Amino acid sequence: MTEARFRQIISGTKRAVLGAIRAHLSPALAHAVDDVAQETYLRMYRALLKAGIPEDEKGLSSWAYVIARNECYRFQKRESGIRKKADAAADVMNLQQWTQDKSLDEFLDLEELEGWLQMLEEPFRSAIQGILEGRSIAELAASLGVPEGTVKSRIHRARSKLTEFRDEQNRDLALSAQEES
């Protein structure tokens, strides 16, 4: 297949490809339209090299639409996985920040954190432990049998309680230091 012929195919299928992308790509991923279109045409090029060029132009546009649609789904799935990993990493970072003992500028030891986790009421404990295990909000919601919003709320409340435990300990340490001096 020549470059000129492939340019003709791109020109003839451009409307179908962009229509599929507009219909199937999430608006949150609008920045990726060019990437999805490029992947679509790469897949088409490879397939055309293997199978040859069909004679029917209308069939070619339909085929291009299907490839673009599938590429949208593929891209969204890949982005979703990346987002889940980023969310889990952010939760771990936030947990480290919440459990940082500001008066000593050191991180709490694991035993202390585990003690605080045991002090949490059950729905909050299971939610925050799931995050510590690296599970996503969706996975936790499914395993606990509650909506994602409920899981987020429980995590927020658990974090607030952990902060209260830390602040209480800091107050106790400050009082002990004052009594000694």
Tab-separated table of N, CA and C in Angstrom:
chain	number	residue	atom	x	y	z
A	1	MET	N	0.859	-1.159	0.000
A	1	MET	CA	0.000	0.000	0.000
A	1	MET	C	0.913	1.232	0.000
A	2	THR	N	0.566	2.171	-0.822
A	2	THR	CA	1.376	3.388	-0.935
A	2	THR	C	0.928	4.410	0.105
A	3	GLU	N	1.797	5.379	0.327
A	3	GLU	CA	1.474	6.448	1.263
A	3	GLU	C	0.284	7.257	0.762
A	4	ALA	N	0.250	7.496	-0.540
A	4	ALA	CA	-0.854	8.270	-1.122
A	4	ALA	C	-2.189	7.543	-0.923
A	5	ARG	N	-2.183	6.223	-1.107
A	5	ARG	CA	-3.417	5.449	-0.934
A	5	ARG	C	-3.876	5.482	0.530
A	6	PHE	N	-2.927	5.379	1.459
A	6	PHE	CA	-3.308	5.413	2.869
A	6	PHE	C	-3.835	6.797	3.249
A	7	ARG	N	-3.270	7.841	2.670
A	7	ARG	CA	-3.792	9.195	2.911
A	7	ARG	C	-5.241	9.298	2.431
A	8	GLN	N	-5.542	8.652	1.298
A	8	GLN	CA	-6.922	8.646	0.797
A	8	GLN	C	-7.849	7.927	1.785
A	9	ILE	N	-7.361	6.828	2.316
A	9	ILE	CA	-8.158	6.069	3.287
A	9	ILE	C	-8.405	6.917	4.534
A	10	ILE	N	-7.377	7.610	4.998
A	10	ILE	CA	-7.532	8.487	6.170
A	10	ILE	C	-8.561	9.573	5.877
A	11	SER	N	-8.445	10.191	4.724
A	11	SER	CA	-9.397	11.252	4.351
A	11	SER	C	-10.821	10.714	4.268
A	12	GLY	N	-10.972	9.511	3.721
A	12	GLY	CA	-12.299	8.928	3.557
A	12	GLY	C	-12.922	8.442	4.854
A	13	THR	N	-12.097	8.120	5.843
A	13	THR	CA	-12.624	7.566	7.099
A	13	THR	C	-12.532	8.543	8.271
A	14	LYS	N	-11.990	9.700	8.014
A	14	LYS	CA	-11.770	10.678	9.086
A	14	LYS	C	-13.059	11.008	9.839
A	15	ARG	N	-14.118	11.216	9.100
A	15	ARG	CA	-15.398	11.571	9.721
A	15	ARG	C	-15.904	10.435	10.622
A	16	ALA	N	-15.790	9.203	10.151
A	16	ALA	CA	-16.251	8.052	10.939
A	16	ALA	C	-15.406	7.886	12.202
A	17	VAL	N	-14.094	8.024	12.061
A	17	VAL	CA	-13.191	7.853	13.204
A	17	VAL	C	-13.453	8.928	14.259
A	18	LEU	N	-13.510	10.175	13.841
A	18	LEU	CA	-13.747	11.260	14.801
A	18	LEU	C	-15.144	11.177	15.416
A	19	GLY	N	-16.116	10.711	14.635
A	19	GLY	CA	-17.465	10.517	15.172
A	19	GLY	C	-17.483	9.452	16.254
A	20	ALA	N	-16.759	8.363	16.018
A	20	ALA	CA	-16.689	7.297	17.023
A	20	ALA	C	-15.994	7.791	18.286
A	21	ILE	N	-14.935	8.550	18.100
A	21	ILE	CA	-14.206	9.071	19.260
A	21	ILE	C	-15.093	10.033	20.048
A	22	ARG	N	-15.801	10.896	19.343
A	22	ARG	CA	-16.689	11.851	20.014
A	22	ARG	C	-17.790	11.110	20.779
A	23	ALA	N	-18.294	10.036	20.198
A	23	ALA	CA	-19.402	9.302	20.821
A	23	ALA	C	-18.958	8.410	21.982
A	24	HIS	N	-17.739	7.898	21.934
A	24	HIS	CA	-17.349	6.863	22.897
A	24	HIS	C	-16.239	7.245	23.868
A	25	LEU	N	-15.541	8.335	23.633
A	25	LEU	CA	-14.468	8.724	24.548
A	25	LEU	C	-15.035	9.647	25.623
A	26	SER	N	-14.697	9.375	26.846
A	26	SER	CA	-15.173	10.187	27.968
A	26	SER	C	-14.730	11.641	27.804
A	27	PRO	N	-15.614	12.585	28.129
A	27	PRO	CA	-15.233	14.003	28.042
A	27	PRO	C	-14.023	14.344	28.911
A	28	ALA	N	-13.822	13.594	29.979
A	28	ALA	CA	-12.664	13.833	30.842
A	28	ALA	C	-11.354	13.509	30.127
A	29	LEU	N	-11.438	12.750	29.047
A	29	LEU	CA	-10.243	12.366	28.290
A	29	LEU	C	-10.163	13.090	26.952
A	30	ALA	N	-10.792	14.243	26.866
A	30	ALA	CA	-10.807	15.001	25.609
A	30	ALA	C	-9.400	15.338	25.132
A	31	HIS	N	-8.467	15.448	26.054
A	31	HIS	CA	-7.086	15.741	25.678
A	31	HIS	C	-6.439	14.606	24.874
A	32	ALA	N	-7.048	13.435	24.874
A	32	ALA	CA	-6.455	12.261	24.247
A	32	ALA	C	-7.040	11.938	22.877
A	33	VAL	N	-7.834	12.832	22.312
A	33	VAL	CA	-8.472	12.561	21.016
A	33	VAL	C	-7.425	12.230	19.957
A	34	ASP	N	-6.360	13.019	19.891
A	34	ASP	CA	-5.321	12.775	18.885
A	34	ASP	C	-4.648	11.421	19.086
A	35	ASP	N	-4.384	11.053	20.335
A	35	ASP	CA	-3.746	9.766	20.616
A	35	ASP	C	-4.629	8.601	20.183
A	36	VAL	N	-5.917	8.704	20.478
A	36	VAL	CA	-6.849	7.633	20.110
A	36	VAL	C	-6.968	7.538	18.591
A	37	ALA	N	-7.054	8.677	17.919
A	37	ALA	CA	-7.141	8.671	16.452
A	37	ALA	C	-5.878	8.060	15.847
A	38	GLN	N	-4.728	8.419	16.397
A	38	GLN	CA	-3.471	7.876	15.883
A	38	GLN	C	-3.410	6.361	16.067
A	39	GLU	N	-3.792	5.885	17.249
A	39	GLU	CA	-3.808	4.441	17.483
A	39	GLU	C	-4.783	3.737	16.546
A	40	THR	N	-5.911	4.374	16.276
A	40	THR	CA	-6.904	3.811	15.358
A	40	THR	C	-6.291	3.619	13.980
A	41	TYR	N	-5.631	4.637	13.479
A	41	TYR	CA	-5.048	4.550	12.141
A	41	TYR	C	-3.858	3.594	12.095
A	42	LEU	N	-3.123	3.471	13.179
A	42	LEU	CA	-2.048	2.475	13.217
A	42	LEU	C	-2.621	1.061	13.126
A	43	ARG	N	-3.686	0.813	13.866
A	43	ARG	CA	-4.327	-0.509	13.809
A	43	ARG	C	-4.884	-0.785	12.410
A	44	MET	N	-5.498	0.241	11.832
A	44	MET	CA	-6.037	0.075	10.477
A	44	MET	C	-4.913	-0.228	9.487
A	45	TYR	N	-3.819	0.488	9.587
A	45	TYR	CA	-2.698	0.308	8.663
A	45	TYR	C	-2.155	-1.119	8.751
A	46	ARG	N	-1.941	-1.595	9.966
A	46	ARG	CA	-1.430	-2.962	10.143
A	46	ARG	C	-2.401	-3.992	9.563
A	47	ALA	N	-3.689	-3.801	9.829
A	47	ALA	CA	-4.694	-4.741	9.322
A	47	ALA	C	-4.776	-4.692	7.801
A	48	LEU	N	-4.683	-3.502	7.228
A	48	LEU	CA	-4.741	-3.374	5.771
A	48	LEU	C	-3.521	-4.004	5.109
A	49	LEU	N	-2.373	-3.933	5.747
A	49	LEU	CA	-1.180	-4.581	5.202
A	49	LEU	C	-1.354	-6.097	5.168
A	50	LYS	N	-1.987	-6.635	6.192
A	50	LYS	CA	-2.192	-8.082	6.259
A	50	LYS	C	-3.272	-8.551	5.293
A	51	ALA	N	-4.427	-7.888	5.329
A	51	ALA	CA	-5.601	-8.384	4.605
A	51	ALA	C	-5.819	-7.726	3.252
A	52	GLY	N	-5.202	-6.611	3.010
A	52	GLY	CA	-5.451	-5.893	1.764
A	52	GLY	C	-6.561	-4.876	1.937
A	53	ILE	N	-6.727	-4.035	0.930
A	53	ILE	CA	-7.697	-2.945	0.992
A	53	ILE	C	-9.025	-3.411	0.417
A	54	PRO	N	-10.111	-3.275	1.177
A	54	PRO	CA	-11.420	-3.648	0.635
A	54	PRO	C	-11.859	-2.659	-0.444
A	55	GLU	N	-12.681	-3.128	-1.340
A	55	GLU	CA	-13.153	-2.287	-2.439
A	55	GLU	C	-14.260	-1.337	-1.995
A	56	ASP	N	-15.028	-1.749	-1.012
A	56	ASP	CA	-16.198	-0.991	-0.570
A	56	ASP	C	-15.789	0.139	0.373
A	57	GLU	N	-15.931	1.384	-0.062
A	57	GLU	CA	-15.572	2.548	0.757
A	57	GLU	C	-16.487	2.692	1.973
A	58	LYS	N	-17.783	2.385	1.808
A	58	LYS	CA	-18.715	2.489	2.926
A	58	LYS	C	-18.361	1.461	4.006
A	59	GLY	N	-18.007	0.278	3.587
A	59	GLY	CA	-17.587	-0.758	4.531
A	59	GLY	C	-16.308	-0.360	5.254
A	60	LEU	N	-15.435	0.338	4.560
A	60	LEU	CA	-14.188	0.809	5.158
A	60	LEU	C	-14.471	1.824	6.271
A	61	SER	N	-15.429	2.709	6.038
A	61	SER	CA	-15.798	3.698	7.062
A	61	SER	C	-16.417	3.019	8.281
A	62	SER	N	-17.266	2.035	8.057
A	62	SER	CA	-17.874	1.303	9.176
A	62	SER	C	-16.805	0.571	9.980
A	63	TRP	N	-15.885	-0.024	9.267
A	63	TRP	CA	-14.786	-0.746	9.902
A	63	TRP	C	-13.925	0.225	10.718
A	64	ALA	N	-13.643	1.389	10.171
A	64	ALA	CA	-12.856	2.406	10.874
A	64	ALA	C	-13.583	2.868	12.137
A	65	TYR	N	-14.907	3.008	12.054
A	65	TYR	CA	-15.704	3.413	13.211
A	65	TYR	C	-15.556	2.386	14.335
A	66	VAL	N	-15.661	1.109	13.991
A	66	VAL	CA	-15.565	0.047	14.994
A	66	VAL	C	-14.175	0.037	15.631
A	67	ILE	N	-13.149	0.194	14.832
A	67	ILE	CA	-11.786	0.221	15.371
A	67	ILE	C	-11.618	1.413	16.313
A	68	ALA	N	-12.117	2.577	15.921
A	68	ALA	CA	-12.009	3.773	16.764
A	68	ALA	C	-12.785	3.590	18.066
A	69	ARG	N	-13.968	3.004	17.979
A	69	ARG	CA	-14.765	2.754	19.185
A	69	ARG	C	-14.009	1.835	20.142
A	70	ASN	N	-13.471	0.749	19.606
A	70	ASN	CA	-12.726	-0.193	20.443
A	70	ASN	C	-11.479	0.457	21.037
A	71	GLU	N	-10.850	1.311	20.268
A	71	GLU	CA	-9.660	2.014	20.757
A	71	GLU	C	-10.037	2.968	21.896
A	72	CYS	N	-11.207	3.591	21.803
A	72	CYS	CA	-11.697	4.450	22.900
A	72	CYS	C	-11.860	3.632	24.175
A	73	TYR	N	-12.490	2.474	24.063
A	73	TYR	CA	-12.688	1.617	25.230
A	73	TYR	C	-11.344	1.176	25.809
A	74	ARG	N	-10.428	0.785	24.939
A	74	ARG	CA	-9.101	0.349	25.356
A	74	ARG	C	-8.380	1.477	26.108
A	75	PHE	N	-8.441	2.676	25.558
A	75	PHE	CA	-7.760	3.824	26.157
A	75	PHE	C	-8.370	4.163	27.519
A	76	GLN	N	-9.698	4.148	27.610
A	76	GLN	CA	-10.370	4.465	28.872
A	76	GLN	C	-10.045	3.435	29.946
A	77	LYS	N	-9.963	2.177	29.555
A	77	LYS	CA	-9.626	1.133	30.517
A	77	LYS	C	-8.204	1.327	31.033
A	78	ARG	N	-7.289	1.630	30.133
A	78	ARG	CA	-5.894	1.860	30.513
A	78	ARG	C	-5.794	3.073	31.454
A	79	GLU	N	-6.485	4.149	31.129
A	79	GLU	CA	-6.461	5.360	31.964
A	79	GLU	C	-7.083	5.099	33.329
A	80	SER	N	-8.121	4.277	33.367
A	80	SER	CA	-8.773	3.950	34.632
A	80	SER	C	-7.801	3.215	35.553
A	81	GLY	N	-7.044	2.284	35.000
A	81	GLY	CA	-6.051	1.559	35.793
A	81	GLY	C	-4.977	2.480	36.334
A	82	ILE	N	-4.533	3.410	35.507
A	82	ILE	CA	-3.522	4.377	35.940
A	82	ILE	C	-4.084	5.251	37.051
A	83	ARG	N	-5.337	5.678	36.893
A	83	ARG	CA	-5.972	6.535	37.893
A	83	ARG	C	-6.127	5.798	39.226
A	84	LYS	N	-6.485	4.503	39.174
A	84	LYS	CA	-6.637	3.736	40.411
A	84	LYS	C	-5.310	3.648	41.157
A	85	LYS	N	-4.235	3.395	40.412
A	85	LYS	CA	-2.920	3.309	41.052
A	85	LYS	C	-2.516	4.650	41.647
A	86	ALA	N	-2.811	5.716	40.942
A	86	ALA	CA	-2.484	7.053	41.450
A	86	ALA	C	-3.298	7.364	42.701
A	87	ASP	N	-4.572	6.969	42.716
A	87	ASP	CA	-5.417	7.190	43.892
A	87	ASP	C	-4.891	6.409	45.098
A	88	ALA	N	-4.483	5.166	44.870
A	88	ALA	CA	-3.953	4.355	45.969
A	88	ALA	C	-2.663	4.962	46.507
A	89	ALA	N	-1.801	5.428	45.613
A	89	ALA	CA	-0.551	6.061	46.045
A	89	ALA	C	-0.835	7.337	46.829
A	90	ALA	N	-1.811	8.103	46.381
A	90	ALA	CA	-2.172	9.336	47.088
A	90	ALA	C	-2.719	9.022	48.476
A	91	ASP	N	-3.506	7.952	48.592
A	91	ASP	CA	-4.037	7.572	49.898
A	91	ASP	C	-2.921	7.180	50.863
A	92	VAL	N	-1.930	6.449	50.365
A	92	VAL	CA	-0.806	6.063	51.220
A	92	VAL	C	-0.032	7.306	51.662
A	93	MET	N	0.197	8.226	50.723
A	93	MET	CA	0.902	9.471	51.064
A	93	MET	C	0.106	10.269	52.097
A	94	ASN	N	-1.200	10.366	51.895
A	94	ASN	CA	-2.035	11.101	52.846
A	94	ASN	C	-2.012	10.448	54.219
A	95	LEU	N	-2.041	9.118	54.238
A	95	LEU	CA	-2.014	8.422	55.518
A	95	LEU	C	-0.699	8.701	56.238
A	96	GLN	N	0.394	8.735	55.493
A	96	GLN	CA	1.677	9.055	56.113
A	96	GLN	C	1.661	10.472	56.681
A	97	GLN	N	1.047	11.391	55.958
A	97	GLN	CA	0.970	12.765	56.451
A	97	GLN	C	0.115	12.845	57.711
A	98	TRP	N	-1.004	12.109	57.732
A	98	TRP	CA	-1.892	12.167	58.891
A	98	TRP	C	-1.251	11.555	60.114
A	99	THR	N	-0.418	10.543	59.895
A	99	THR	CA	0.155	9.853	61.042
A	99	THR	C	1.512	10.402	61.426
A	100	GLN	N	1.935	11.453	60.779
A	100	GLN	CA	3.227	12.038	61.119
A	100	GLN	C	3.113	12.775	62.446
A	101	ASP	N	4.017	12.474	63.337
A	101	ASP	CA	4.041	13.132	64.634
A	101	ASP	C	4.763	14.457	64.443
A	102	LYS	N	4.005	15.544	64.371
A	102	LYS	CA	4.583	16.842	64.035
A	102	LYS	C	5.511	17.361	65.128
A	103	SER	N	5.256	17.018	66.375
A	103	SER	CA	6.101	17.554	67.442
A	103	SER	C	7.507	16.959	67.393
A	104	LEU	N	7.635	15.729	66.964
A	104	LEU	CA	8.942	15.085	66.875
A	104	LEU	C	9.450	15.020	65.447
A	105	ASP	N	8.593	15.367	64.495
A	105	ASP	CA	8.911	15.315	63.069
A	105	ASP	C	9.424	13.929	62.663
A	106	GLU	N	8.801	12.902	63.224
A	106	GLU	CA	9.114	11.521	62.878
A	106	GLU	C	7.812	10.803	62.571
A	107	PHE	N	7.919	9.712	61.833
A	107	PHE	CA	6.729	8.930	61.553
A	107	PHE	C	6.434	8.011	62.731
A	108	LEU	N	5.179	7.749	62.932
A	108	LEU	CA	4.764	6.844	63.994
A	108	LEU	C	5.251	5.442	63.692
A	109	ASP	N	5.482	4.669	64.738
A	109	ASP	CA	5.850	3.292	64.469
A	109	ASP	C	4.594	2.485	64.149
A	110	LEU	N	4.811	1.363	63.527
A	110	LEU	CA	3.708	0.546	63.027
A	110	LEU	C	2.805	0.056	64.158
A	111	GLU	N	3.397	-0.287	65.298
A	111	GLU	CA	2.598	-0.777	66.422
A	111	GLU	C	1.618	0.285	66.907
A	112	GLU	N	2.082	1.531	66.940
A	112	GLU	CA	1.218	2.617	67.391
A	112	GLU	C	0.043	2.804	66.431
A	113	LEU	N	0.338	2.770	65.127
A	113	LEU	CA	-0.711	2.906	64.124
A	113	LEU	C	-1.699	1.750	64.219
A	114	GLU	N	-1.183	0.528	64.385
A	114	GLU	CA	-2.070	-0.629	64.512
A	114	GLU	C	-2.958	-0.510	65.748
A	115	GLY	N	-2.405	0.029	66.825
A	115	GLY	CA	-3.206	0.245	68.031
A	115	GLY	C	-4.340	1.220	67.777
A	116	TRP	N	-4.032	2.281	67.067
A	116	TRP	CA	-5.064	3.267	66.739
A	116	TRP	C	-6.116	2.666	65.820
A	117	LEU	N	-5.673	1.839	64.862
A	117	LEU	CA	-6.633	1.198	63.958
A	117	LEU	C	-7.587	0.304	64.744
A	118	GLN	N	-7.069	-0.381	65.766
A	118	GLN	CA	-7.924	-1.243	66.580
A	118	GLN	C	-8.924	-0.435	67.402
A	119	MET	N	-8.592	0.819	67.685
A	119	MET	CA	-9.497	1.679	68.454
A	119	MET	C	-10.651	2.208	67.596
A	120	LEU	N	-10.512	2.152	66.275
A	120	LEU	CA	-11.575	2.634	65.385
A	120	LEU	C	-12.778	1.696	65.435
A	121	GLU	N	-13.978	2.258	65.276
A	121	GLU	CA	-15.172	1.427	65.183
A	121	GLU	C	-15.105	0.631	63.878
A	122	GLU	N	-15.830	-0.468	63.829
A	122	GLU	CA	-15.689	-1.424	62.725
A	122	GLU	C	-15.880	-0.870	61.316
A	123	PRO	N	-16.926	-0.196	60.955
A	123	PRO	CA	-17.024	0.147	59.534
A	123	PRO	C	-15.873	1.040	59.073
A	124	PHE	N	-15.357	1.871	59.995
A	124	PHE	CA	-14.263	2.769	59.638
A	124	PHE	C	-12.942	2.005	59.551
A	125	ARG	N	-12.752	1.055	60.463
A	125	ARG	CA	-11.519	0.271	60.480
A	125	ARG	C	-11.366	-0.538	59.191
A	126	SER	N	-12.420	-1.225	58.777
A	126	SER	CA	-12.308	-2.063	57.575
A	126	SER	C	-12.071	-1.215	56.330
A	127	ALA	N	-12.651	-0.021	56.285
A	127	ALA	CA	-12.452	0.847	55.118
A	127	ALA	C	-11.011	1.329	55.033
A	128	ILE	N	-10.452	1.805	56.137
A	128	ILE	CA	-9.084	2.345	56.098
A	128	ILE	C	-8.066	1.220	55.936
A	129	GLN	N	-8.337	0.043	56.497
A	129	GLN	CA	-7.424	-1.080	56.314
A	129	GLN	C	-7.409	-1.532	54.857
A	130	GLY	N	-8.561	-1.469	54.198
A	130	GLY	CA	-8.602	-1.803	52.774
A	130	GLY	C	-7.738	-0.865	51.956
A	131	ILE	N	-7.765	0.425	52.292
A	131	ILE	CA	-6.921	1.403	51.595
A	131	ILE	C	-5.451	1.109	51.857
A	132	LEU	N	-5.118	0.776	53.103
A	132	LEU	CA	-3.730	0.449	53.440
A	132	LEU	C	-3.239	-0.787	52.695
A	133	GLU	N	-4.162	-1.687	52.366
A	133	GLU	CA	-3.810	-2.883	51.603
A	133	GLU	C	-3.679	-2.588	50.117
A	134	GLY	N	-4.013	-1.362	49.713
A	134	GLY	CA	-3.874	-0.972	48.315
A	134	GLY	C	-5.102	-1.238	47.466
A	135	ARG	N	-6.234	-1.515	48.097
A	135	ARG	CA	-7.455	-1.782	47.333
A	135	ARG	C	-8.100	-0.466	46.924
A	136	SER	N	-8.779	-0.478	45.803
A	136	SER	CA	-9.443	0.728	45.305
A	136	SER	C	-10.779	0.927	46.022
A	137	ILE	N	-11.324	2.129	45.868
A	137	ILE	CA	-12.630	2.452	46.457
A	137	ILE	C	-13.689	1.497	45.904
A	138	ALA	N	-13.632	1.246	44.587
A	138	ALA	CA	-14.617	0.362	43.955
A	138	ALA	C	-14.517	-1.058	44.510
A	139	GLU	N	-13.294	-1.551	44.696
A	139	GLU	CA	-13.114	-2.894	45.250
A	139	GLU	C	-13.653	-2.972	46.677
A	140	LEU	N	-13.355	-1.951	47.465
A	140	LEU	CA	-13.855	-1.933	48.844
A	140	LEU	C	-15.376	-1.900	48.876
A	141	ALA	N	-15.968	-1.066	48.022
A	141	ALA	CA	-17.428	-0.962	47.977
A	141	ALA	C	-18.047	-2.317	47.643
A	142	ALA	N	-17.469	-3.006	46.669
A	142	ALA	CA	-17.998	-4.314	46.274
A	142	ALA	C	-17.852	-5.333	47.406
A	143	SER	N	-16.689	-5.361	48.055
A	143	SER	CA	-16.476	-6.357	49.108
A	143	SER	C	-17.296	-6.059	50.366
A	144	LEU	N	-17.528	-4.774	50.641
A	144	LEU	CA	-18.314	-4.414	51.828
A	144	LEU	C	-19.813	-4.381	51.546
A	145	GLY	N	-20.177	-4.383	50.263
A	145	GLY	CA	-21.588	-4.358	49.887
A	145	GLY	C	-22.257	-3.016	50.129
A	146	VAL	N	-21.485	-1.940	49.963
A	146	VAL	CA	-22.024	-0.585	50.161
A	146	VAL	C	-21.637	0.276	48.960
A	147	PRO	N	-22.314	1.409	48.762
A	147	PRO	CA	-21.950	2.298	47.653
A	147	PRO	C	-20.556	2.915	47.854
A	148	GLU	N	-19.943	3.351	46.747
A	148	GLU	CA	-18.616	3.961	46.809
A	148	GLU	C	-18.613	5.203	47.693
A	149	GLY	N	-19.689	5.979	47.646
A	149	GLY	CA	-19.780	7.177	48.476
A	149	GLY	C	-19.702	6.857	49.963
A	150	THR	N	-20.293	5.734	50.350
A	150	THR	CA	-20.242	5.308	51.749
A	150	THR	C	-18.816	4.949	52.144
A	151	VAL	N	-18.107	4.271	51.243
A	151	VAL	CA	-16.713	3.912	51.517
A	151	VAL	C	-15.876	5.181	51.682
A	152	LYS	N	-16.071	6.148	50.788
A	152	LYS	CA	-15.317	7.405	50.878
A	152	LYS	C	-15.611	8.116	52.192
A	153	SER	N	-16.862	8.116	52.587
A	153	SER	CA	-17.257	8.748	53.845
A	153	SER	C	-16.595	8.048	55.034
A	154	ARG	N	-16.581	6.724	55.015
A	154	ARG	CA	-15.965	5.973	56.112
A	154	ARG	C	-14.466	6.231	56.184
A	155	ILE	N	-13.826	6.313	55.021
A	155	ILE	CA	-12.388	6.596	54.996
A	155	ILE	C	-12.125	7.989	55.565
A	156	HIS	N	-12.933	8.945	55.170
A	156	HIS	CA	-12.769	10.309	55.684
A	156	HIS	C	-12.929	10.338	57.205
A	157	ARG	N	-13.948	9.656	57.704
A	157	ARG	CA	-14.170	9.635	59.156
A	157	ARG	C	-13.043	8.902	59.879
A	158	ALA	N	-12.548	7.821	59.276
A	158	ALA	CA	-11.433	7.092	59.891
A	158	ALA	C	-10.198	7.986	59.959
A	159	ARG	N	-9.935	8.722	58.905
A	159	ARG	CA	-8.787	9.638	58.905
A	159	ARG	C	-8.953	10.706	59.982
A	160	SER	N	-10.157	11.215	60.124
A	160	SER	CA	-10.416	12.226	61.162
A	160	SER	C	-10.162	11.648	62.550
A	161	LYS	N	-10.619	10.422	62.772
A	161	LYS	CA	-10.407	9.768	64.068
A	161	LYS	C	-8.919	9.541	64.326
A	162	LEU	N	-8.183	9.096	63.300
A	162	LEU	CA	-6.743	8.888	63.462
A	162	LEU	C	-6.047	10.201	63.802
A	163	THR	N	-6.484	11.275	63.181
A	163	THR	CA	-5.922	12.596	63.482
A	163	THR	C	-6.221	12.977	64.929
A	164	GLU	N	-7.450	12.692	65.391
A	164	GLU	CA	-7.800	12.963	66.793
A	164	GLU	C	-6.911	12.162	67.739
A	165	PHE	N	-6.687	10.879	67.425
A	165	PHE	CA	-5.833	10.043	68.265
A	165	PHE	C	-4.424	10.630	68.333
A	166	ARG	N	-3.906	11.053	67.178
A	166	ARG	CA	-2.563	11.630	67.118
A	166	ARG	C	-2.497	12.918	67.933
A	167	ASP	N	-3.498	13.790	67.759
A	167	ASP	CA	-3.512	15.063	68.485
A	167	ASP	C	-3.607	14.840	69.995
A	168	GLU	N	-4.407	13.851	70.386
A	168	GLU	CA	-4.536	13.528	71.807
A	168	GLU	C	-3.201	13.055	72.369
A	169	GLN	N	-2.511	12.230	71.613
A	169	GLN	CA	-1.206	11.751	72.052
A	169	GLN	C	-0.215	12.912	72.149
A	170	ASN	N	-0.260	13.820	71.186
A	170	ASN	CA	0.638	14.979	71.213
A	170	ASN	C	0.365	15.853	72.435
A	171	ARG	N	-0.915	16.025	72.783
A	171	ARG	CA	-1.263	16.798	73.983
A	171	ARG	C	-0.716	16.115	75.229
A	172	ASP	N	-0.875	14.793	75.285
A	172	ASP	CA	-0.362	14.046	76.435
A	172	ASP	C	1.154	14.171	76.537
A	173	LEU	N	1.848	14.098	75.403
A	173	LEU	CA	3.304	14.240	75.398
A	173	LEU	C	3.716	15.642	75.845
A	174	ALA	N	2.980	16.644	75.396
A	174	ALA	CA	3.295	18.025	75.771
A	174	ALA	C	3.081	18.235	77.270
A	175	LEU	N	1.996	17.676	77.811
A	175	LEU	CA	1.739	17.793	79.253
A	175	LEU	C	2.819	17.086	80.064
A	176	SER	N	3.238	15.920	79.606
A	176	SER	CA	4.298	15.180	80.298
A	176	SER	C	5.595	15.971	80.290
A	177	ALA	N	5.905	16.596	79.163
A	177	ALA	CA	7.132	17.387	79.050
A	177	ALA	C	7.080	18.600	79.973
A	178	GLN	N	5.902	19.223	80.111
A	178	GLN	CA	5.756	20.388	80.995
A	178	GLN	C	5.896	19.980	82.460
A	179	GLU	N	5.334	18.833	82.807
A	179	GLU	CA	5.408	18.367	84.193
A	179	GLU	C	6.834	18.029	84.589
A	180	GLU	N	7.617	17.511	83.638
A	180	GLU	CA	9.000	17.141	83.927
A	180	GLU	C	9.887	18.365	84.096
A	181	SER	N	9.529	19.473	83.457
A	181	SER	CA	10.396	20.650	83.548
A	181	SER	C	9.989	21.588	84.615
